Amino acid sequence: MTSDEGEYVESSVFYREKPEWKDITPIYEGDDESCAVKIATSEHFRDAFGYFRAILSKGEMSERAFELTTTCMDQNPANYTVWQYRRELLLHLGKDLDAELNYTKSIIDDNPKNYQVWHHRKVLLTRKNDCAGELEFLKSVLKTDSKNYHAWQHRHWVASYFKKIGPQEVDFASELIQEDIRNNSAWNYRFFIISSMDEGYSENVTAKEITYCTQKILECPGNESAWNYLAGILIDQGLSSSNSVREFCLALREKKCVFATSFLLDIYVEQIEKHIDVEENKDNVRKVVKELRDLDPVREKYWKYMAHKVENLTNQ
């Protein structure tokens, strides 16, 4: 059971000792289920799940069954079957979905990376067809762990499903990038939101984002997230489409920045593929690959591959 403070307190009373459960014969785990690797569980766990198996097998839809799912969730909040049965009970019994959302908050506080509870919350919001307060709740979760994959995935869904795509979500991503410039999840979210907006990465938006991104790169040139974002916003037009980006990379190349030099390599290769200044760019590739083999010897084989790729392209 759960205390007023939301903490789990194991009841001293077993279900087998409760008069209201006398009509149920519990179904305990069989030998075939535990023969491979026996998981150490408490007697309370065995007792609760014995009764849960029993009501599940008979499809009982009752308040006591709902209460039992809470007990089982306290014992193991990652059990998908318990969550699914609880959803069926919520619907059948007409339970208050807002109360259930509050309940999931307490589970998330203790188990923020539990797939099942996040899926459960998604189903509840879909049934309500209302996400009031959800983005603020997610903000609080991400404040505790700004890289919680489940919370980010949920925010992507909320923004898309409930049509919350807009400048305010770009601002939210900006806030988290400002707090941690290496937060790859925040960069990804920024890309998702802008891509989903009506204007998308138009020429005007792209120009503004190039300025934003290059400024962030100057703050931390070794931040791969920002470089990936820069490549992402240019992918449709082409990496070589922006002279300002090329000049930016050339300047950072002088400072021995691996990511800037690597970005230049991709620009040169793209131009060769487009048959633009092939001989000049082929010479550029040779020089850049030589630099990268010294700057980033860990990826020696990749740099060799890129050099070989260019040779094949220009010998066709």
CSV table of C-alpha atoms in Angstrom, one decimal:
chain,number,residue,atom,x,y,z
A,1,MET,CA,0.0,0.0,0.0
A,2,THR,CA,1.0,3.7,-0.3
A,3,SER,CA,1.3,6.1,2.5
A,4,ASP,CA,0.0,9.7,2.5
A,5,GLU,CA,3.5,10.8,1.5
A,6,GLY,CA,3.4,8.6,-1.5
A,7,GLU,CA,6.0,6.1,-0.2
A,8,TYR,CA,5.4,2.4,-0.4
A,9,VAL,CA,4.7,0.7,2.9
A,10,GLU,CA,4.3,-3.0,2.8
A,11,SER,CA,1.1,-4.2,4.5
A,12,SER,CA,1.6,-6.8,7.2
A,13,VAL,CA,-1.7,-8.5,6.1
A,14,PHE,CA,-1.5,-11.0,3.3
A,15,TYR,CA,-4.3,-11.3,0.7
A,16,ARG,CA,-4.8,-14.9,1.8
A,17,GLU,CA,-5.7,-13.6,5.3
A,18,LYS,CA,-8.3,-11.0,4.0
A,19,PRO,CA,-11.9,-12.2,4.4
A,20,GLU,CA,-13.0,-10.4,1.2
A,21,TRP,CA,-10.6,-12.6,-0.8
A,22,LYS,CA,-11.7,-16.0,0.6
A,23,ASP,CA,-13.6,-16.8,-2.6
A,24,ILE,CA,-10.4,-16.6,-4.7
A,25,THR,CA,-7.9,-19.5,-5.0
A,26,PRO,CA,-4.5,-17.9,-5.8
A,27,ILE,CA,-2.5,-19.2,-8.7
A,28,TYR,CA,1.2,-19.2,-7.7
A,29,GLU,CA,4.2,-19.4,-9.9
A,30,GLY,CA,4.8,-22.9,-11.2
A,31,ASP,CA,8.0,-24.8,-11.3
A,32,ASP,CA,8.2,-24.4,-15.1
A,33,GLU,CA,8.2,-20.6,-14.6
A,34,SER,CA,11.0,-20.5,-12.1
A,35,CYS,CA,13.3,-23.4,-13.1
A,36,ALA,CA,15.8,-21.4,-15.2
A,37,VAL,CA,16.7,-18.5,-12.9
A,38,LYS,CA,14.9,-18.1,-9.6
A,39,ILE,CA,14.2,-14.5,-8.8
A,40,ALA,CA,14.3,-13.7,-5.1
A,41,THR,CA,10.9,-12.3,-4.2
A,42,SER,CA,9.2,-11.6,-0.8
A,43,GLU,CA,6.3,-13.6,0.5
A,44,HIS,CA,4.1,-10.5,0.1
A,45,PHE,CA,5.1,-10.4,-3.6
A,46,ARG,CA,4.3,-14.1,-4.1
A,47,ASP,CA,1.0,-13.6,-2.2
A,48,ALA,CA,-0.2,-10.5,-4.2
A,49,PHE,CA,0.8,-11.9,-7.6
A,50,GLY,CA,-0.8,-15.3,-6.8
A,51,TYR,CA,-4.1,-13.5,-6.4
A,52,PHE,CA,-3.5,-11.3,-9.4
A,53,ARG,CA,-3.0,-14.3,-11.6
A,54,ALA,CA,-6.3,-15.7,-10.2
A,55,ILE,CA,-8.4,-12.6,-11.0
A,56,LEU,CA,-6.7,-12.2,-14.3
A,57,SER,CA,-7.6,-15.7,-15.3
A,58,LYS,CA,-11.3,-15.2,-14.5
A,59,GLY,CA,-11.4,-11.6,-15.9
A,60,GLU,CA,-12.7,-10.1,-12.8
A,61,MET,CA,-13.6,-6.4,-13.1
A,62,SER,CA,-14.0,-5.0,-9.6
A,63,GLU,CA,-12.8,-2.4,-7.2
A,64,ARG,CA,-10.9,-5.0,-5.2
A,65,ALA,CA,-9.1,-6.1,-8.5
A,66,PHE,CA,-8.2,-2.4,-9.1
A,67,GLU,CA,-6.8,-2.2,-5.6
A,68,LEU,CA,-4.8,-5.3,-6.1
A,69,THR,CA,-3.2,-3.9,-9.2
A,70,THR,CA,-1.9,-1.0,-7.1
A,71,THR,CA,-0.4,-3.4,-4.6
A,72,CYS,CA,1.2,-5.4,-7.5
A,73,MET,CA,2.5,-2.1,-9.0
A,74,ASP,CA,4.1,-1.2,-5.7
A,75,GLN,CA,5.9,-4.6,-5.8
A,76,ASN,CA,6.9,-4.4,-9.4
A,77,PRO,CA,6.1,-1.3,-11.4
A,78,ALA,CA,7.6,-2.7,-14.6
A,79,ASN,CA,5.0,-5.5,-15.0
A,80,TYR,CA,3.3,-4.8,-18.3
A,81,THR,CA,0.4,-7.3,-17.7
A,82,VAL,CA,-0.5,-5.5,-14.5
A,83,TRP,CA,-0.6,-2.1,-16.3
A,84,GLN,CA,-2.7,-3.4,-19.1
A,85,TYR,CA,-5.2,-5.0,-16.8
A,86,ARG,CA,-5.3,-1.8,-14.8
A,87,ARG,CA,-6.2,0.1,-18.0
A,88,GLU,CA,-9.1,-2.3,-18.6
A,89,LEU,CA,-10.3,-1.8,-15.1
A,90,LEU,CA,-10.1,2.0,-15.3
A,91,LEU,CA,-12.3,1.9,-18.4
A,92,HIS,CA,-14.8,-0.7,-17.0
A,93,LEU,CA,-15.1,1.0,-13.6
A,94,GLY,CA,-15.2,4.5,-15.0
A,95,LYS,CA,-12.4,5.6,-12.7
A,96,ASP,CA,-11.2,9.3,-12.5
A,97,LEU,CA,-8.5,9.7,-15.1
A,98,ASP,CA,-7.1,12.8,-13.4
A,99,ALA,CA,-6.6,10.8,-10.2
A,100,GLU,CA,-4.9,8.1,-12.2
A,101,LEU,CA,-2.6,10.7,-13.8
A,102,ASN,CA,-1.6,11.9,-10.4
A,103,TYR,CA,-0.9,8.3,-9.4
A,104,THR,CA,1.4,7.9,-12.4
A,105,LYS,CA,3.3,11.0,-11.2
A,106,SER,CA,4.2,9.2,-8.0
A,107,ILE,CA,5.4,6.1,-10.0
A,108,ILE,CA,7.5,8.3,-12.3
A,109,ASP,CA,9.1,10.1,-9.3
A,110,ASP,CA,10.5,6.7,-8.2
A,111,ASN,CA,10.8,5.1,-11.6
A,112,PRO,CA,11.4,7.8,-14.2
A,113,LYS,CA,12.7,5.4,-16.8
A,114,ASN,CA,10.0,2.8,-16.7
A,115,TYR,CA,8.5,2.2,-20.2
A,116,GLN,CA,5.2,0.9,-18.9
A,117,VAL,CA,4.3,4.0,-16.8
A,118,TRP,CA,5.0,6.4,-19.7
A,119,HIS,CA,2.9,4.3,-22.0
A,120,HIS,CA,0.1,4.2,-19.4
A,121,ARG,CA,0.2,8.0,-19.2
A,122,LYS,CA,0.0,8.3,-22.9
A,123,VAL,CA,-3.1,6.1,-23.0
A,124,LEU,CA,-4.7,8.2,-20.2
A,125,LEU,CA,-4.1,11.4,-22.1
A,126,THR,CA,-5.5,9.9,-25.3
A,127,ARG,CA,-8.6,8.8,-23.5
A,128,LYS,CA,-9.1,12.3,-21.9
A,129,ASN,CA,-8.2,14.0,-25.2
A,130,ASP,CA,-6.6,16.7,-23.1
A,131,CYS,CA,-3.0,17.4,-22.2
A,132,ALA,CA,-3.6,20.4,-19.8
A,133,GLY,CA,-0.5,20.7,-17.6
A,134,GLU,CA,1.4,17.9,-19.3
A,135,LEU,CA,4.2,20.0,-20.8
A,136,GLU,CA,4.8,21.7,-17.4
A,137,PHE,CA,4.9,18.2,-15.8
A,138,LEU,CA,7.4,17.1,-18.4
A,139,LYS,CA,9.4,20.3,-17.8
A,140,SER,CA,9.7,19.3,-14.1
A,141,VAL,CA,10.8,15.8,-15.0
A,142,LEU,CA,13.4,17.0,-17.4
A,143,LYS,CA,14.6,19.5,-14.8
A,144,THR,CA,15.6,16.5,-12.7
A,145,ASP,CA,17.1,14.6,-15.6
A,146,SER,CA,17.4,16.7,-18.8
A,147,LYS,CA,18.3,13.6,-20.9
A,148,ASN,CA,15.5,11.3,-19.8
A,149,TYR,CA,14.7,9.5,-23.1
A,150,HIS,CA,11.2,8.5,-22.0
A,151,ALA,CA,10.3,12.1,-21.0
A,152,TRP,CA,11.6,13.4,-24.3
A,153,GLN,CA,9.8,10.8,-26.3
A,154,HIS,CA,6.6,11.6,-24.4
A,155,ARG,CA,7.1,15.3,-25.1
A,156,HIS,CA,7.5,14.7,-28.8
A,157,TRP,CA,4.3,12.8,-28.8
A,158,VAL,CA,2.3,15.4,-26.7
A,159,ALA,CA,3.5,18.3,-28.9
A,160,SER,CA,2.6,16.4,-32.1
A,161,TYR,CA,-0.7,14.7,-31.0
A,162,PHE,CA,-2.1,17.7,-29.2
A,163,LYS,CA,-0.8,20.2,-31.8
A,164,LYS,CA,1.5,22.1,-29.4
A,165,ILE,CA,4.1,22.6,-32.1
A,166,GLY,CA,5.1,26.3,-32.0
A,167,PRO,CA,7.7,28.9,-31.0
A,168,GLN,CA,7.2,28.2,-27.3
A,169,GLU,CA,8.6,24.7,-27.8
A,170,VAL,CA,11.6,26.1,-29.7
A,171,ASP,CA,12.1,28.4,-26.7
A,172,PHE,CA,11.9,25.4,-24.4
A,173,ALA,CA,14.7,23.6,-26.3
A,174,SER,CA,16.7,26.8,-26.3
A,175,GLU,CA,16.5,27.0,-22.5
A,176,LEU,CA,17.8,23.5,-22.0
A,177,ILE,CA,20.6,24.0,-24.6
A,178,GLN,CA,21.5,27.1,-22.7
A,179,GLU,CA,21.7,25.1,-19.5
A,180,ASP,CA,23.7,22.2,-21.1
A,181,ILE,CA,25.0,22.9,-24.6
A,182,ARG,CA,25.8,19.2,-25.1
A,183,ASN,CA,22.2,18.1,-24.5
A,184,ASN,CA,21.7,16.1,-27.6
A,185,SER,CA,18.0,15.5,-26.8
A,186,ALA,CA,17.3,19.2,-26.7
A,187,TRP,CA,19.0,19.7,-30.0
A,188,ASN,CA,16.9,16.8,-31.5
A,189,TYR,CA,13.8,18.3,-30.1
A,190,ARG,CA,14.6,21.7,-31.6
A,191,PHE,CA,15.0,20.1,-35.0
A,192,PHE,CA,11.7,18.1,-34.6
A,193,ILE,CA,9.7,21.2,-33.6
A,194,ILE,CA,11.0,23.5,-36.4
A,195,SER,CA,10.7,20.7,-39.0
A,196,SER,CA,7.0,20.3,-37.9
A,197,MET,CA,6.1,23.9,-38.0
A,198,ASP,CA,4.3,25.3,-41.1
A,199,GLU,CA,7.3,27.2,-42.4
A,200,GLY,CA,9.7,24.4,-41.6
A,201,TYR,CA,13.3,25.1,-42.5
A,202,SER,CA,12.6,27.7,-45.1
A,203,GLU,CA,15.4,29.8,-46.4
A,204,ASN,CA,14.7,32.5,-43.8
A,205,VAL,CA,14.4,30.1,-40.9
A,206,THR,CA,17.5,28.1,-42.0
A,207,ALA,CA,19.5,31.3,-42.1
A,208,LYS,CA,18.5,32.2,-38.6
A,209,GLU,CA,19.2,28.7,-37.3
A,210,ILE,CA,22.7,28.7,-38.9
A,211,THR,CA,23.4,31.9,-37.0
A,212,TYR,CA,22.1,30.3,-33.8
A,213,CYS,CA,23.9,27.1,-34.3
A,214,THR,CA,27.3,28.6,-35.3
A,215,GLN,CA,27.2,30.8,-32.2
A,216,LYS,CA,26.7,27.8,-30.0
A,217,ILE,CA,29.5,26.0,-31.8
A,218,LEU,CA,31.8,28.9,-31.0
A,219,GLU,CA,31.0,28.4,-27.3
A,220,CYS,CA,31.9,24.8,-27.5
A,221,PRO,CA,33.6,23.7,-30.9
A,222,GLY,CA,33.9,20.1,-29.7
A,223,ASN,CA,30.2,19.6,-29.2
A,224,GLU,CA,29.1,17.0,-31.7
A,225,SER,CA,25.4,17.7,-31.1
A,226,ALA,CA,25.5,21.2,-32.6
A,227,TRP,CA,27.5,20.0,-35.6
A,228,ASN,CA,24.9,17.3,-36.2
A,229,TYR,CA,22.2,19.9,-36.0
A,230,LEU,CA,24.0,22.1,-38.5
A,231,ALA,CA,24.3,19.2,-40.9
A,232,GLY,CA,20.6,18.3,-40.4
A,233,ILE,CA,19.3,21.8,-41.2
A,234,LEU,CA,21.3,21.9,-44.4
A,235,ILE,CA,20.6,18.3,-45.6
A,236,ASP,CA,17.9,19.3,-48.1
A,237,GLN,CA,19.7,22.2,-49.7
A,238,GLY,CA,23.1,20.5,-49.4
A,239,LEU,CA,26.0,21.0,-47.0
A,240,SER,CA,27.8,23.1,-49.7
A,241,SER,CA,24.8,25.4,-50.2
A,242,SER,CA,25.8,27.9,-47.6
A,243,ASN,CA,29.0,29.9,-48.2
A,244,SER,CA,28.8,31.3,-44.7
A,245,VAL,CA,29.0,27.8,-43.2
A,246,ARG,CA,31.9,26.9,-45.4
A,247,GLU,CA,33.8,30.0,-44.3
A,248,PHE,CA,32.9,29.3,-40.7
A,249,CYS,CA,34.4,25.8,-41.0
A,250,LEU,CA,37.5,27.1,-42.8
A,251,ALA,CA,38.1,29.5,-39.9
A,252,LEU,CA,37.7,26.7,-37.3
A,253,ARG,CA,39.9,24.4,-39.3
A,254,GLU,CA,42.7,26.7,-38.7
A,255,LYS,CA,42.2,26.1,-35.0
A,256,LYS,CA,42.5,22.3,-35.5
A,257,CYS,CA,38.8,21.6,-34.9
A,258,VAL,CA,38.1,18.0,-35.9
A,259,PHE,CA,34.3,18.6,-36.5
A,260,ALA,CA,34.9,21.6,-38.6
A,261,THR,CA,37.5,19.8,-40.7
A,262,SER,CA,35.3,16.8,-41.0
A,263,PHE,CA,32.4,19.0,-42.1
A,264,LEU,CA,34.6,20.5,-44.8
A,265,LEU,CA,35.4,17.0,-46.0
A,266,ASP,CA,31.7,16.3,-46.4
A,267,ILE,CA,31.2,19.6,-48.3
A,268,TYR,CA,34.1,18.8,-50.7
A,269,VAL,CA,32.7,15.3,-51.3
A,270,GLU,CA,29.2,16.6,-51.9
A,271,GLN,CA,30.6,19.1,-54.5
A,272,ILE,CA,32.5,16.3,-56.3
A,273,GLU,CA,29.3,14.2,-56.4
A,274,LYS,CA,27.5,17.2,-58.0
A,275,HIS,CA,30.4,17.6,-60.5
A,276,ILE,CA,31.4,21.0,-59.1
A,277,ASP,CA,35.1,22.0,-59.4
A,278,VAL,CA,36.0,18.3,-59.3
A,279,GLU,CA,39.8,18.6,-59.5
A,280,GLU,CA,40.0,21.4,-57.0
A,281,ASN,CA,37.8,19.6,-54.5
A,282,LYS,CA,39.6,16.3,-55.0
A,283,ASP,CA,42.8,18.1,-54.0
A,284,ASN,CA,41.0,19.6,-51.0
A,285,VAL,CA,39.9,16.2,-49.9
A,286,ARG,CA,43.5,14.9,-50.0
A,287,LYS,CA,44.6,17.7,-47.8
A,288,VAL,CA,41.7,17.4,-45.3
A,289,VAL,CA,42.0,13.7,-45.0
A,290,LYS,CA,45.7,14.0,-44.2
A,291,GLU,CA,44.8,16.5,-41.4
A,292,LEU,CA,42.0,14.3,-40.1
A,293,ARG,CA,44.2,11.3,-39.9
A,294,ASP,CA,46.5,13.3,-37.5
A,295,LEU,CA,43.7,15.0,-35.6
A,296,ASP,CA,41.5,12.0,-35.2
A,297,PRO,CA,43.5,8.8,-35.6
A,298,VAL,CA,40.7,6.7,-33.9
A,299,ARG,CA,38.7,7.0,-37.1
A,300,GLU,CA,41.7,6.3,-39.4
A,301,LYS,CA,39.8,3.6,-41.4
A,302,TYR,CA,36.9,6.0,-42.0
A,303,TRP,CA,39.2,8.7,-43.3
A,304,LYS,CA,40.8,6.2,-45.6
A,305,TYR,CA,37.4,5.1,-46.8
A,306,MET,CA,36.4,8.7,-47.7
A,307,ALA,CA,39.7,9.2,-49.6
A,308,HIS,CA,39.1,5.9,-51.5
A,309,LYS,CA,35.4,6.9,-52.2
A,310,VAL,CA,36.6,10.2,-53.8
A,311,GLU,CA,39.1,8.4,-55.9
A,312,ASN,CA,36.4,6.1,-57.2
A,313,LEU,CA,34.1,9.0,-57.9
A,314,THR,CA,36.6,10.9,-59.9
A,315,ASN,CA,37.9,7.9,-61.8
A,316,GLN,CA,34.5,6.9,-63.2
